[in-house]
Tab-separated table of N, CA, C and O and ligand atoms in Angstrom:
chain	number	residue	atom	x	y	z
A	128	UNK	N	-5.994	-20.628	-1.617
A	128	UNK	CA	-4.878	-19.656	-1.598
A	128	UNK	C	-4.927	-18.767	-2.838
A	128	UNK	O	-5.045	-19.271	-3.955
A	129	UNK	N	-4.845	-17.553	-2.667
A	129	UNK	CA	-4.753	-16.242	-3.942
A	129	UNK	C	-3.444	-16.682	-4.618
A	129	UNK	O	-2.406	-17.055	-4.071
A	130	UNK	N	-3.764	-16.537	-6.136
A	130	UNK	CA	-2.257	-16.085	-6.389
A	130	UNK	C	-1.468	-15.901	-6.097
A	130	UNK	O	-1.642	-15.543	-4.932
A	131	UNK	N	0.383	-15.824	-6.513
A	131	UNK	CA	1.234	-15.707	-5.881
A	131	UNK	C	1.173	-14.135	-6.678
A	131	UNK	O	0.829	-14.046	-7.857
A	132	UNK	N	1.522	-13.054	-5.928
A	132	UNK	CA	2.024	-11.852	-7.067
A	132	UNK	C	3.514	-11.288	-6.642
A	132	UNK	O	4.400	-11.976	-6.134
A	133	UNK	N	3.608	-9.652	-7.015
A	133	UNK	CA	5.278	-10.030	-6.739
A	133	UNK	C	5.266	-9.094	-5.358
A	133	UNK	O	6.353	-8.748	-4.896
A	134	UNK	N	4.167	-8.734	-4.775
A	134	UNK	CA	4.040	-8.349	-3.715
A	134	UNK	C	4.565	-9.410	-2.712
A	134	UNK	O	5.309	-9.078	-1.789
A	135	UNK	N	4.261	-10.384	-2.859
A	135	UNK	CA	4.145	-12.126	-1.893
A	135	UNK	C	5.879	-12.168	-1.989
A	135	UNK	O	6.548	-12.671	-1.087
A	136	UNK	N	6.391	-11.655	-3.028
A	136	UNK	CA	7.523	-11.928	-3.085
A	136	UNK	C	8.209	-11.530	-2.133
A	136	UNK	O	8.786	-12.327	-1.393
A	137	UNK	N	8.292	-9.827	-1.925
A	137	UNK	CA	8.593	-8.850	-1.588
A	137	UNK	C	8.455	-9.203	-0.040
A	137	UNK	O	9.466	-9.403	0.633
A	138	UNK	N	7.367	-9.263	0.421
A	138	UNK	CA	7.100	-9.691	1.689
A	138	UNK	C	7.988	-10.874	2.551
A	138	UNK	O	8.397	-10.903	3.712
A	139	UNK	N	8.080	-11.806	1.443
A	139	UNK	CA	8.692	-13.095	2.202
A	139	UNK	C	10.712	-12.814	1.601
A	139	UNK	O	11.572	-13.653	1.868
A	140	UNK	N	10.965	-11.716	0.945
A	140	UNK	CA	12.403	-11.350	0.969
A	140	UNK	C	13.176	-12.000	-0.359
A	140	UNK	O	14.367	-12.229	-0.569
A	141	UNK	N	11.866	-12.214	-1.239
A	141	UNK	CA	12.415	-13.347	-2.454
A	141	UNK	C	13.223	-12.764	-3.367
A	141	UNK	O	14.343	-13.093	-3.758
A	142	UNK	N	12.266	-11.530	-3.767
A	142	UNK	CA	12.742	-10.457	-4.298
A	142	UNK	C	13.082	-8.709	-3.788
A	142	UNK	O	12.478	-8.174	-2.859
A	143	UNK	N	13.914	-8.176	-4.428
A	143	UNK	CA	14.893	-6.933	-3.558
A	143	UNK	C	13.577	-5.790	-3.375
A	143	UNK	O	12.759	-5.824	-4.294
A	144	UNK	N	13.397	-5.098	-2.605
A	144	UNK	CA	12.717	-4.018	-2.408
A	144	UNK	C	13.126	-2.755	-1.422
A	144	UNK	O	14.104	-2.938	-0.697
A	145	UNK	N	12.701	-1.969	-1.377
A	145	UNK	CA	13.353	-0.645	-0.570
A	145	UNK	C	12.617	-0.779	0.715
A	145	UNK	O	12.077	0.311	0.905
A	146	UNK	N	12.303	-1.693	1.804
A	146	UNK	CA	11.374	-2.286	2.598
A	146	UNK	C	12.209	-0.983	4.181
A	146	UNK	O	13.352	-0.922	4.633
A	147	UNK	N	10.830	-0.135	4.555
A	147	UNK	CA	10.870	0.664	5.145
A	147	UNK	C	10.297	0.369	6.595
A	147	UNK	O	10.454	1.138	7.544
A	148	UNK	N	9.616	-0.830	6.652
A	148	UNK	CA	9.101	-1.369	8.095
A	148	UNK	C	8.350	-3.207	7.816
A	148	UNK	O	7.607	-3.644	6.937
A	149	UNK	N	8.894	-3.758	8.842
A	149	UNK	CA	7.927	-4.972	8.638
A	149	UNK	C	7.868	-5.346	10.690
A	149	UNK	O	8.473	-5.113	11.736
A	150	UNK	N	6.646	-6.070	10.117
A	150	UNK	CA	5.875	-6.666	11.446
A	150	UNK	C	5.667	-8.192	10.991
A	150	UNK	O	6.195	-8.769	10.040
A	151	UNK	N	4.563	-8.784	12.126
A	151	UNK	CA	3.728	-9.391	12.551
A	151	UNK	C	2.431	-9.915	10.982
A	151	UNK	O	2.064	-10.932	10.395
A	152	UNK	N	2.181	-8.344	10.954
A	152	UNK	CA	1.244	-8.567	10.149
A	152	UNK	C	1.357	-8.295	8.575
A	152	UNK	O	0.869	-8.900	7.621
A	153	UNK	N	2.388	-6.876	8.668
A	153	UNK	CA	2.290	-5.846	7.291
A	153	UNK	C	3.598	-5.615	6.994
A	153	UNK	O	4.462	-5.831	7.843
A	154	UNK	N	3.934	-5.104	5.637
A	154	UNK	CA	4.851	-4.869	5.116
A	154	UNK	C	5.051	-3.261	4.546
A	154	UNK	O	4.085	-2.866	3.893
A	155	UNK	N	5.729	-2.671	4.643
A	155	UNK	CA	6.027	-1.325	4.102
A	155	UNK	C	7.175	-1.312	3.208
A	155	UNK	O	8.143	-1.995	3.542
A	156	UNK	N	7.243	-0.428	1.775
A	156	UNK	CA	8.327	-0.524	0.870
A	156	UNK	C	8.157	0.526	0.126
A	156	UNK	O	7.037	1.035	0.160
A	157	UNK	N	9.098	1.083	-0.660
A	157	UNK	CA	8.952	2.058	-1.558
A	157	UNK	C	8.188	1.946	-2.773
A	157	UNK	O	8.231	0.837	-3.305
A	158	UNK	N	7.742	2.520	-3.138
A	158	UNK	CA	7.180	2.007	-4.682
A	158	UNK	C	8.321	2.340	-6.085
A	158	UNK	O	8.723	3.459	-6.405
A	159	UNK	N	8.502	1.661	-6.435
A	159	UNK	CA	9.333	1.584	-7.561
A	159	UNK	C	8.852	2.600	-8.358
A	159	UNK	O	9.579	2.795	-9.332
A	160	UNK	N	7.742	3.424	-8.282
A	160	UNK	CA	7.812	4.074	-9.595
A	160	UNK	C	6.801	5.849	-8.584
A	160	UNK	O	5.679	6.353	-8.633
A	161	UNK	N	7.834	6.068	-7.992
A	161	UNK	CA	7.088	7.202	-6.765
A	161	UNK	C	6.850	8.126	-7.696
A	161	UNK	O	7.604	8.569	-8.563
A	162	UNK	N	4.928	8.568	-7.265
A	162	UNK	CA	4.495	9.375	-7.765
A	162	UNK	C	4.751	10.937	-7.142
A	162	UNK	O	4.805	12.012	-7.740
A	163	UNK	N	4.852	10.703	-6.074
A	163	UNK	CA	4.807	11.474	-5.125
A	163	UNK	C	6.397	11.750	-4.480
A	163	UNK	O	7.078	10.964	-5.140
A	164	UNK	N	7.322	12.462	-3.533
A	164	UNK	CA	8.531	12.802	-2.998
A	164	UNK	C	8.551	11.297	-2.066
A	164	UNK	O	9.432	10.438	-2.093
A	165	UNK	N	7.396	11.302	-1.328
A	165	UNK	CA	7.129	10.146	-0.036
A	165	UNK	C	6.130	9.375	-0.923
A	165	UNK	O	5.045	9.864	-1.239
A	166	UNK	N	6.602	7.962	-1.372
A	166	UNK	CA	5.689	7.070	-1.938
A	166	UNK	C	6.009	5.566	-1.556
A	166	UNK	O	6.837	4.791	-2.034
A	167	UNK	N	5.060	5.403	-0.512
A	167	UNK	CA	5.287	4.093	0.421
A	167	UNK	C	4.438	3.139	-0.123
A	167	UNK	O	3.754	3.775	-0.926
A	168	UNK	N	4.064	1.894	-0.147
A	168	UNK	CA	3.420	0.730	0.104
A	168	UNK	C	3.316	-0.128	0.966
A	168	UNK	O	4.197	-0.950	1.223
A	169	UNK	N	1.974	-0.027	1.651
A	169	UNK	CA	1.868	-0.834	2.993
A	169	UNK	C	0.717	-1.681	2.495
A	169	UNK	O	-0.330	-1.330	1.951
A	170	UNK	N	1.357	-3.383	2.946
A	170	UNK	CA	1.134	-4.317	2.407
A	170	UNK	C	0.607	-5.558	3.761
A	170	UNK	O	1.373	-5.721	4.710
A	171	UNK	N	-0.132	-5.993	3.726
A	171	UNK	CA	-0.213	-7.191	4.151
A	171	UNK	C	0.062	-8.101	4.400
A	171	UNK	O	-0.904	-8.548	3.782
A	172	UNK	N	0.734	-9.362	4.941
A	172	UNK	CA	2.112	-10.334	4.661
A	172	UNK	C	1.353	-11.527	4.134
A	172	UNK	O	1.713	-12.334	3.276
A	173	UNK	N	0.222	-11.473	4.827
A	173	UNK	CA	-0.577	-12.711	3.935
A	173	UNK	C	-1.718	-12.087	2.836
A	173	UNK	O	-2.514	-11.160	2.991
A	174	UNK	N	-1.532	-12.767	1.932
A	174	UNK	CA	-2.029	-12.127	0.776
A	174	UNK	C	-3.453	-12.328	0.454
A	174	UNK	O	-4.029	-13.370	0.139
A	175	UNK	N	-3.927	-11.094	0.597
A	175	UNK	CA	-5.593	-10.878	0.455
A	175	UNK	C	-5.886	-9.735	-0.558
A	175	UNK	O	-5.824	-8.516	-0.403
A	176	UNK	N	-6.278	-10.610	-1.818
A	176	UNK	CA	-6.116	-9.698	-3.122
A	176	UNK	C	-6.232	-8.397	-3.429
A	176	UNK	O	-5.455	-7.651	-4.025
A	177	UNK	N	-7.674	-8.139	-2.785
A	177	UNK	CA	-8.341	-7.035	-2.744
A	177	UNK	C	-8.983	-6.457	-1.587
A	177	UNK	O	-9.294	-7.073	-0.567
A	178	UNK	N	-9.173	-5.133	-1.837
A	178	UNK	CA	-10.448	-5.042	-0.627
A	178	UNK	C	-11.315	-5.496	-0.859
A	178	UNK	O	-11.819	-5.964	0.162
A	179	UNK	N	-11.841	-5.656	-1.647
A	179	UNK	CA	-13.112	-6.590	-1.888
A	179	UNK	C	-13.257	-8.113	-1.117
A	179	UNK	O	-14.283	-8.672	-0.730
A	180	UNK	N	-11.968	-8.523	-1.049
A	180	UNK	CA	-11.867	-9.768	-0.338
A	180	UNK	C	-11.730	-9.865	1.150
A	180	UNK	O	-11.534	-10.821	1.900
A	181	UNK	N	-11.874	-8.731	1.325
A	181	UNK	CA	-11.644	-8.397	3.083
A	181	UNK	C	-13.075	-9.448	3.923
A	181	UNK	O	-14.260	-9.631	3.645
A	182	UNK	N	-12.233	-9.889	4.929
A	182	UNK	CA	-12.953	-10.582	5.937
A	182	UNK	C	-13.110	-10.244	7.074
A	182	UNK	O	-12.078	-9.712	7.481
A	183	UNK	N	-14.188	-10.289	8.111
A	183	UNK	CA	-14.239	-9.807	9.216
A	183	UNK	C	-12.754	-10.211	10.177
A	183	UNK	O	-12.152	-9.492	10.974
A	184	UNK	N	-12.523	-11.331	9.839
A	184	UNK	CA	-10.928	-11.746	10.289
A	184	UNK	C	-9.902	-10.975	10.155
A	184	UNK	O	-9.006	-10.952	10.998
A	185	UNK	N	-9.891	-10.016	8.744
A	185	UNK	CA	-8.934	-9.163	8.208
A	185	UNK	C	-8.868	-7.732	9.124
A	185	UNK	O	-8.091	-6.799	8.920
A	186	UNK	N	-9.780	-7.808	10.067
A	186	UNK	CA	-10.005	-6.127	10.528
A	186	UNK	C	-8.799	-5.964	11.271
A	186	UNK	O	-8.307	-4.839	11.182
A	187	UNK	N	-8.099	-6.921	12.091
A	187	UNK	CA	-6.969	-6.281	12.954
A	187	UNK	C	-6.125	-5.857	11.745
A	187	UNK	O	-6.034	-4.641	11.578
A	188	UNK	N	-5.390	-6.787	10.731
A	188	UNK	CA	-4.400	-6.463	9.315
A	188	UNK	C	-4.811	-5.029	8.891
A	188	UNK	O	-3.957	-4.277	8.421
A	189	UNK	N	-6.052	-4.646	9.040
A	189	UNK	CA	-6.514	-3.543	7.772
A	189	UNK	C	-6.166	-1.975	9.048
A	189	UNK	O	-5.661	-0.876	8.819
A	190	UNK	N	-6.827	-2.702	10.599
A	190	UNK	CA	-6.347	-1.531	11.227
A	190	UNK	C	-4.662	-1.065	11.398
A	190	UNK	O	-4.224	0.065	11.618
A	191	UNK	N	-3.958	-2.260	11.227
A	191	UNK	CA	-2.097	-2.075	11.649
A	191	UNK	C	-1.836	-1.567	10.293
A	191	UNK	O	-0.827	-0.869	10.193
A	192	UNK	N	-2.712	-1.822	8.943
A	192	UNK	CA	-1.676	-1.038	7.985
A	192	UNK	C	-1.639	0.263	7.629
A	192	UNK	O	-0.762	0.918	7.066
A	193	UNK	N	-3.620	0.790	8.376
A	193	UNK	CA	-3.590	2.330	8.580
A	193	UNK	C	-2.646	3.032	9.499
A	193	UNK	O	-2.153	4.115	9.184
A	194	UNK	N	-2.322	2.286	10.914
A	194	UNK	CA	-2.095	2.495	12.044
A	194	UNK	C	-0.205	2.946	11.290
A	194	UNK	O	0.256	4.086	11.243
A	195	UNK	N	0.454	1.762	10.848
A	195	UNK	CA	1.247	1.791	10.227
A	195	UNK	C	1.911	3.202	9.154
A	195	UNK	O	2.921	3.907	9.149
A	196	UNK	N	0.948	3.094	8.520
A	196	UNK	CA	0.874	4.710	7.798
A	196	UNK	C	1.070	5.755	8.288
A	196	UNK	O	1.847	6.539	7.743
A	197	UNK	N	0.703	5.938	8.955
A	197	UNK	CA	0.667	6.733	9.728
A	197	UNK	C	1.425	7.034	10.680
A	197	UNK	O	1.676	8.179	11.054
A	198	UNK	N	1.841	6.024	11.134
A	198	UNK	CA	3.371	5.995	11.704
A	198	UNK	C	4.518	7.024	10.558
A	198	UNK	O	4.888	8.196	10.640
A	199	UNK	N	4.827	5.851	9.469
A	199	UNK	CA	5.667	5.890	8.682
A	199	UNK	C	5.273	7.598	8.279
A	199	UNK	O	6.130	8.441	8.016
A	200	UNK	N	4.341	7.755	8.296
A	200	UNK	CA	4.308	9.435	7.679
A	200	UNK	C	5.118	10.389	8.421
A	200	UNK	O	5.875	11.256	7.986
A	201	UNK	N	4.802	10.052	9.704
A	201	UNK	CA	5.598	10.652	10.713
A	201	UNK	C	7.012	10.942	11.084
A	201	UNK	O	7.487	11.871	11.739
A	202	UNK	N	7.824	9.442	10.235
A	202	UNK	CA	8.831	9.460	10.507
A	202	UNK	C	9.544	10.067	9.198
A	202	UNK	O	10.655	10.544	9.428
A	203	UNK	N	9.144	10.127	8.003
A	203	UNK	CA	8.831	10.376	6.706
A	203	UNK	C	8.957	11.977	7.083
A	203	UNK	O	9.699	12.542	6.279
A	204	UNK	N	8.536	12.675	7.886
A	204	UNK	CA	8.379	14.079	8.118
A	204	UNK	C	6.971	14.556	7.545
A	204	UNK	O	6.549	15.539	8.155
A	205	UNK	N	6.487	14.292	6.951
A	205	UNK	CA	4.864	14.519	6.173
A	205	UNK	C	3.853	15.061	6.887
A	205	UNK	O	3.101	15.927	6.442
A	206	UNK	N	3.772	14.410	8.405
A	206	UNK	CA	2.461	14.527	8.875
A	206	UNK	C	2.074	16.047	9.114
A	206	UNK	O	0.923	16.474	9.022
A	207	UNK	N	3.160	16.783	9.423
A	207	UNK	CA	2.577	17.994	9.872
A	207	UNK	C	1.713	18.667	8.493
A	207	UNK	O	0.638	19.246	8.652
A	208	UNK	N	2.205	18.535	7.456
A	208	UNK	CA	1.712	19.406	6.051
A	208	UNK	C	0.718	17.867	5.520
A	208	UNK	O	-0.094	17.919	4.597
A	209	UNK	N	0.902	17.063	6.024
A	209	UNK	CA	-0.514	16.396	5.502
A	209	UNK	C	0.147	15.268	4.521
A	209	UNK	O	1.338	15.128	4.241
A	210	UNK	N	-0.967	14.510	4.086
A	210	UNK	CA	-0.791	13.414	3.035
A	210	UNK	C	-1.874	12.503	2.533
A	210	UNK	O	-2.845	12.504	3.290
A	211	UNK	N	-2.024	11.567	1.270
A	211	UNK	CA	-3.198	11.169	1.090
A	211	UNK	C	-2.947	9.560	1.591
A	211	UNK	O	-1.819	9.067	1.622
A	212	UNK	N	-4.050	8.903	1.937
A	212	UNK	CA	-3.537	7.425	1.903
A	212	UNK	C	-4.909	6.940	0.820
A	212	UNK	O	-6.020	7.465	0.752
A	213	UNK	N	-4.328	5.677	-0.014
A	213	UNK	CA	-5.116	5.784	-0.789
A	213	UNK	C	-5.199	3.949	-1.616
A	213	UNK	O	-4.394	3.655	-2.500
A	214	UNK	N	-6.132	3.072	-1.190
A	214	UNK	CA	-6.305	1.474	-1.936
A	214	UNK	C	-7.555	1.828	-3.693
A	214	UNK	O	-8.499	2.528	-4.057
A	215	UNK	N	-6.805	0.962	-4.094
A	215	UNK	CA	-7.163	1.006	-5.378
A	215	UNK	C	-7.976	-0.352	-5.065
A	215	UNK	O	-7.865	-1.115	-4.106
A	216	UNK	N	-8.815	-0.406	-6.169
A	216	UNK	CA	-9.823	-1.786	-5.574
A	216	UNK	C	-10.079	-2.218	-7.358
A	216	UNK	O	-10.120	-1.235	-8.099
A	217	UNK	N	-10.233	-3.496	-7.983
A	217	UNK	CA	-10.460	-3.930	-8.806
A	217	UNK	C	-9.637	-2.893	-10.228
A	217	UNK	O	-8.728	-2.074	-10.097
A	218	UNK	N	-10.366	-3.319	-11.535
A	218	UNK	CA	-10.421	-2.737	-12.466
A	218	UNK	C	-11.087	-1.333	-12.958
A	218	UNK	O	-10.833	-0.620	-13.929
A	219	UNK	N	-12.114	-1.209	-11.822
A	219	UNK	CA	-12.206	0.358	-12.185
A	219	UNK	C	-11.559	1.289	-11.145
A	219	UNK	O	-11.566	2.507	-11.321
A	220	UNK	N	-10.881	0.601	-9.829
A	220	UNK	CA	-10.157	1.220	-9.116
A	220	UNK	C	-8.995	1.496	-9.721
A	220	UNK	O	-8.315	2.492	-9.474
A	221	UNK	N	-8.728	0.644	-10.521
A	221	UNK	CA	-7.252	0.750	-11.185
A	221	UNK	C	-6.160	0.113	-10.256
A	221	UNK	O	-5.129	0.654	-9.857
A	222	UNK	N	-6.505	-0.855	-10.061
A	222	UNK	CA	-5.622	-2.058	-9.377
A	222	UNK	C	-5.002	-2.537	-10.297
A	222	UNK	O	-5.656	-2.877	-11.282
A	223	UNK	N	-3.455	-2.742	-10.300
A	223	UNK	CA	-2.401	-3.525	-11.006
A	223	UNK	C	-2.179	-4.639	-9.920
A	223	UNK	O	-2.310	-5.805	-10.291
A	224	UNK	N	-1.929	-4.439	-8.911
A	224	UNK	CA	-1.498	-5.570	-8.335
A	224	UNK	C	-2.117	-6.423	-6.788
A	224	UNK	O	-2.015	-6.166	-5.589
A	225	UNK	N	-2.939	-7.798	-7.783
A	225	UNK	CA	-3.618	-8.050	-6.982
A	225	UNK	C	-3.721	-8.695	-5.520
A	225	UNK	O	-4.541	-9.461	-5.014
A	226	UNK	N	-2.612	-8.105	-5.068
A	226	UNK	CA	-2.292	-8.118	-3.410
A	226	UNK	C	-2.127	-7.423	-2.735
A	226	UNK	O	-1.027	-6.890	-2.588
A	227	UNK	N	-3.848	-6.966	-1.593
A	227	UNK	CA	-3.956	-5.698	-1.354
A	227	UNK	C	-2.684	-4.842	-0.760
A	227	UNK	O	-1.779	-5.316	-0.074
A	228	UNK	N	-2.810	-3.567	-1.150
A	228	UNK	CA	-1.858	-2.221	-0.952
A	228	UNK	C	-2.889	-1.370	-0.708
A	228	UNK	O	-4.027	-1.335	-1.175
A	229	UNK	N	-1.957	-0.234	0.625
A	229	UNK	CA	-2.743	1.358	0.552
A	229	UNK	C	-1.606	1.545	0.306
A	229	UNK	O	-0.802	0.694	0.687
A	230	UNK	N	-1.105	2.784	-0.458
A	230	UNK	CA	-0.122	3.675	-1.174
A	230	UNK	C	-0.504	5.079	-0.494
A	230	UNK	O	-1.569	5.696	-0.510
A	231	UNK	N	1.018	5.441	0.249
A	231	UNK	CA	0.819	6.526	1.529
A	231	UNK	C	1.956	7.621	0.589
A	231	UNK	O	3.177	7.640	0.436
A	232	UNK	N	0.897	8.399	0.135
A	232	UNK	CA	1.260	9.884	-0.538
A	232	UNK	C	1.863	10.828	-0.478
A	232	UNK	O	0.920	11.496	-0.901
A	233	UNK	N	3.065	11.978	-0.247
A	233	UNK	CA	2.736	12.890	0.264
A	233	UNK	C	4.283	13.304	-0.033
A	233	UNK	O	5.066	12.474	-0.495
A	234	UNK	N	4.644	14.538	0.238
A	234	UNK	CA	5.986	15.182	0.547
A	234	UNK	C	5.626	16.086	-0.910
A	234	UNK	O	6.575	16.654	-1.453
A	235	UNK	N	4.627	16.171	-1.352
A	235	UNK	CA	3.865	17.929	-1.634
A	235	UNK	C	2.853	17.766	-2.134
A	235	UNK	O	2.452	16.681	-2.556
A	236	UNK	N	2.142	19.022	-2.184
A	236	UNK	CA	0.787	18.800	-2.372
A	236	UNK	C	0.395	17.383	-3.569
A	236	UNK	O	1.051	17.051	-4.557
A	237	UNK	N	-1.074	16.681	-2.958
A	237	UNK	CA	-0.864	15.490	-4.001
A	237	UNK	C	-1.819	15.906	-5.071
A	237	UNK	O	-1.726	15.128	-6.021
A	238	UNK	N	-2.778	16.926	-5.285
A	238	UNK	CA	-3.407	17.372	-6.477
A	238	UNK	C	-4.761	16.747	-5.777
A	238	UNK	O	-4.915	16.137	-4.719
A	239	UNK	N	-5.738	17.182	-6.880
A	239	UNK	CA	-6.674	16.455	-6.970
A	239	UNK	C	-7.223	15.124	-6.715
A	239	UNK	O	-6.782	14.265	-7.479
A	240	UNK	N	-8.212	14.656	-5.694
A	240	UNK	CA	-8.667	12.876	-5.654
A	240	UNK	C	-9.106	12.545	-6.851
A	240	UNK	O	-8.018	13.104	-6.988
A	241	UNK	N	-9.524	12.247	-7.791
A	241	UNK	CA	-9.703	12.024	-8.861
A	241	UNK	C	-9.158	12.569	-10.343
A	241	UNK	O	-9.051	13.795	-10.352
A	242	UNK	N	-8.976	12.245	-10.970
A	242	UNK	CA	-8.866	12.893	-12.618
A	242	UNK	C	-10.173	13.203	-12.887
A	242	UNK	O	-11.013	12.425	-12.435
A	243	UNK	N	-10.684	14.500	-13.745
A	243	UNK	CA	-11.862	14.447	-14.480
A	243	UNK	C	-11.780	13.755	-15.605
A	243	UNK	O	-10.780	13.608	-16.308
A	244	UNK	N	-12.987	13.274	-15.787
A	244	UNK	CA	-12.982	12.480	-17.167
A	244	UNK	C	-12.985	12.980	-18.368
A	244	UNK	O	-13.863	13.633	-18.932
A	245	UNK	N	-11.440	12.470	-18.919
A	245	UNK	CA	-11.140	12.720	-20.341
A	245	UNK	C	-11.966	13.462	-20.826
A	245	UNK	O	-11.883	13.787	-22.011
B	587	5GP	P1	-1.950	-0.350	-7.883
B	587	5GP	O1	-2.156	0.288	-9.218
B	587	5GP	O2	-2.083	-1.850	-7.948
B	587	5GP	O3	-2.759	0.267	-6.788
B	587	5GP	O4	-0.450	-0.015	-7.475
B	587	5GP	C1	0.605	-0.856	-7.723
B	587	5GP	C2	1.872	-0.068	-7.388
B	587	5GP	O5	2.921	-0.995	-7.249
B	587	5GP	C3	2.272	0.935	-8.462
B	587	5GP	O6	2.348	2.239	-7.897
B	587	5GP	C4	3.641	0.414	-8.933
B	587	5GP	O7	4.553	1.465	-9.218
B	587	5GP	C5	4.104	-0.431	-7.762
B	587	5GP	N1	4.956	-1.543	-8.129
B	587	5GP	C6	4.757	-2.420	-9.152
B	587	5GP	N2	5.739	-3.341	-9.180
B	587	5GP	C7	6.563	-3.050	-8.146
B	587	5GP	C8	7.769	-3.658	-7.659
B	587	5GP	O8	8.262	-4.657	-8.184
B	587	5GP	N3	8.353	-3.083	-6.581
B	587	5GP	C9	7.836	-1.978	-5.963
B	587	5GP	N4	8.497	-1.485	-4.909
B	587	5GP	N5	6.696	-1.381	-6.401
B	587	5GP	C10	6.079	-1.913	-7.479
């Protein structure tokens, strides 16, 4: 079993979150610290750290949380003008929290995919 993080929390209702859809499989919530107008987190309910840890088992989870997104963008109003969806993976992805998340972007332009380097 992975770590507990405070994602695991969030999911099972331990701790308070702005929780915008749940299923079967995935979890959706606001992000506490929105970069963006529309800044969602769609989460997994069983906790699989990373993408890196993805298993051929994981493919239905990984398709419902795109599938999911995409939903939520919709209802969000976003889809017509667009949005980024976007998993951070390890330490050079810049992963804080190691229970995978895609973070669904959007409600104005989101800039640039990358920063140039310093
Ligand atoms: P990462 O850098 O791991 O891809 O993204 C982690 C995200 O989780 C960050 O955008 C951060 O603002 C968000 N976050 C961290 N702690 C909490 C929390 O307790 N609640 C919510 N809703 N979001 C959180």
């Amino acid at each position: 079993m992975p770590p507990d993080t405070i994602f695991g929390k969030i999911v099972r209702g331990e701790i308070p979150a702005d929780i915008v859809y749940q299923d079967d499989l995935v979890t959706a919530f606001r992000d506490i610290h929105p970069l963006t107008p529309i800044h969602i987190l769609v989460v997994p309910n069983r906790a699989i750290p990373t993408l890196a840890d993805v298993a051929t088992d994981d493919e239905p989870v990984l398709g419902r949380m795109l599938r999911v997104a995409a939903d939520l963008a919709a209802a969000e109003g976003i889809s017509e003008k667009g949005y980024r969806v976007m998993i951070n993976c390890r330490e050079h992805g810049g992963q804080e929290i190691h229970h995978l998340h895609l973070h669904l972007l959007g409600g104005r332009r989101v800039g640039p995919m990358v920063a140039r380097k310093g």
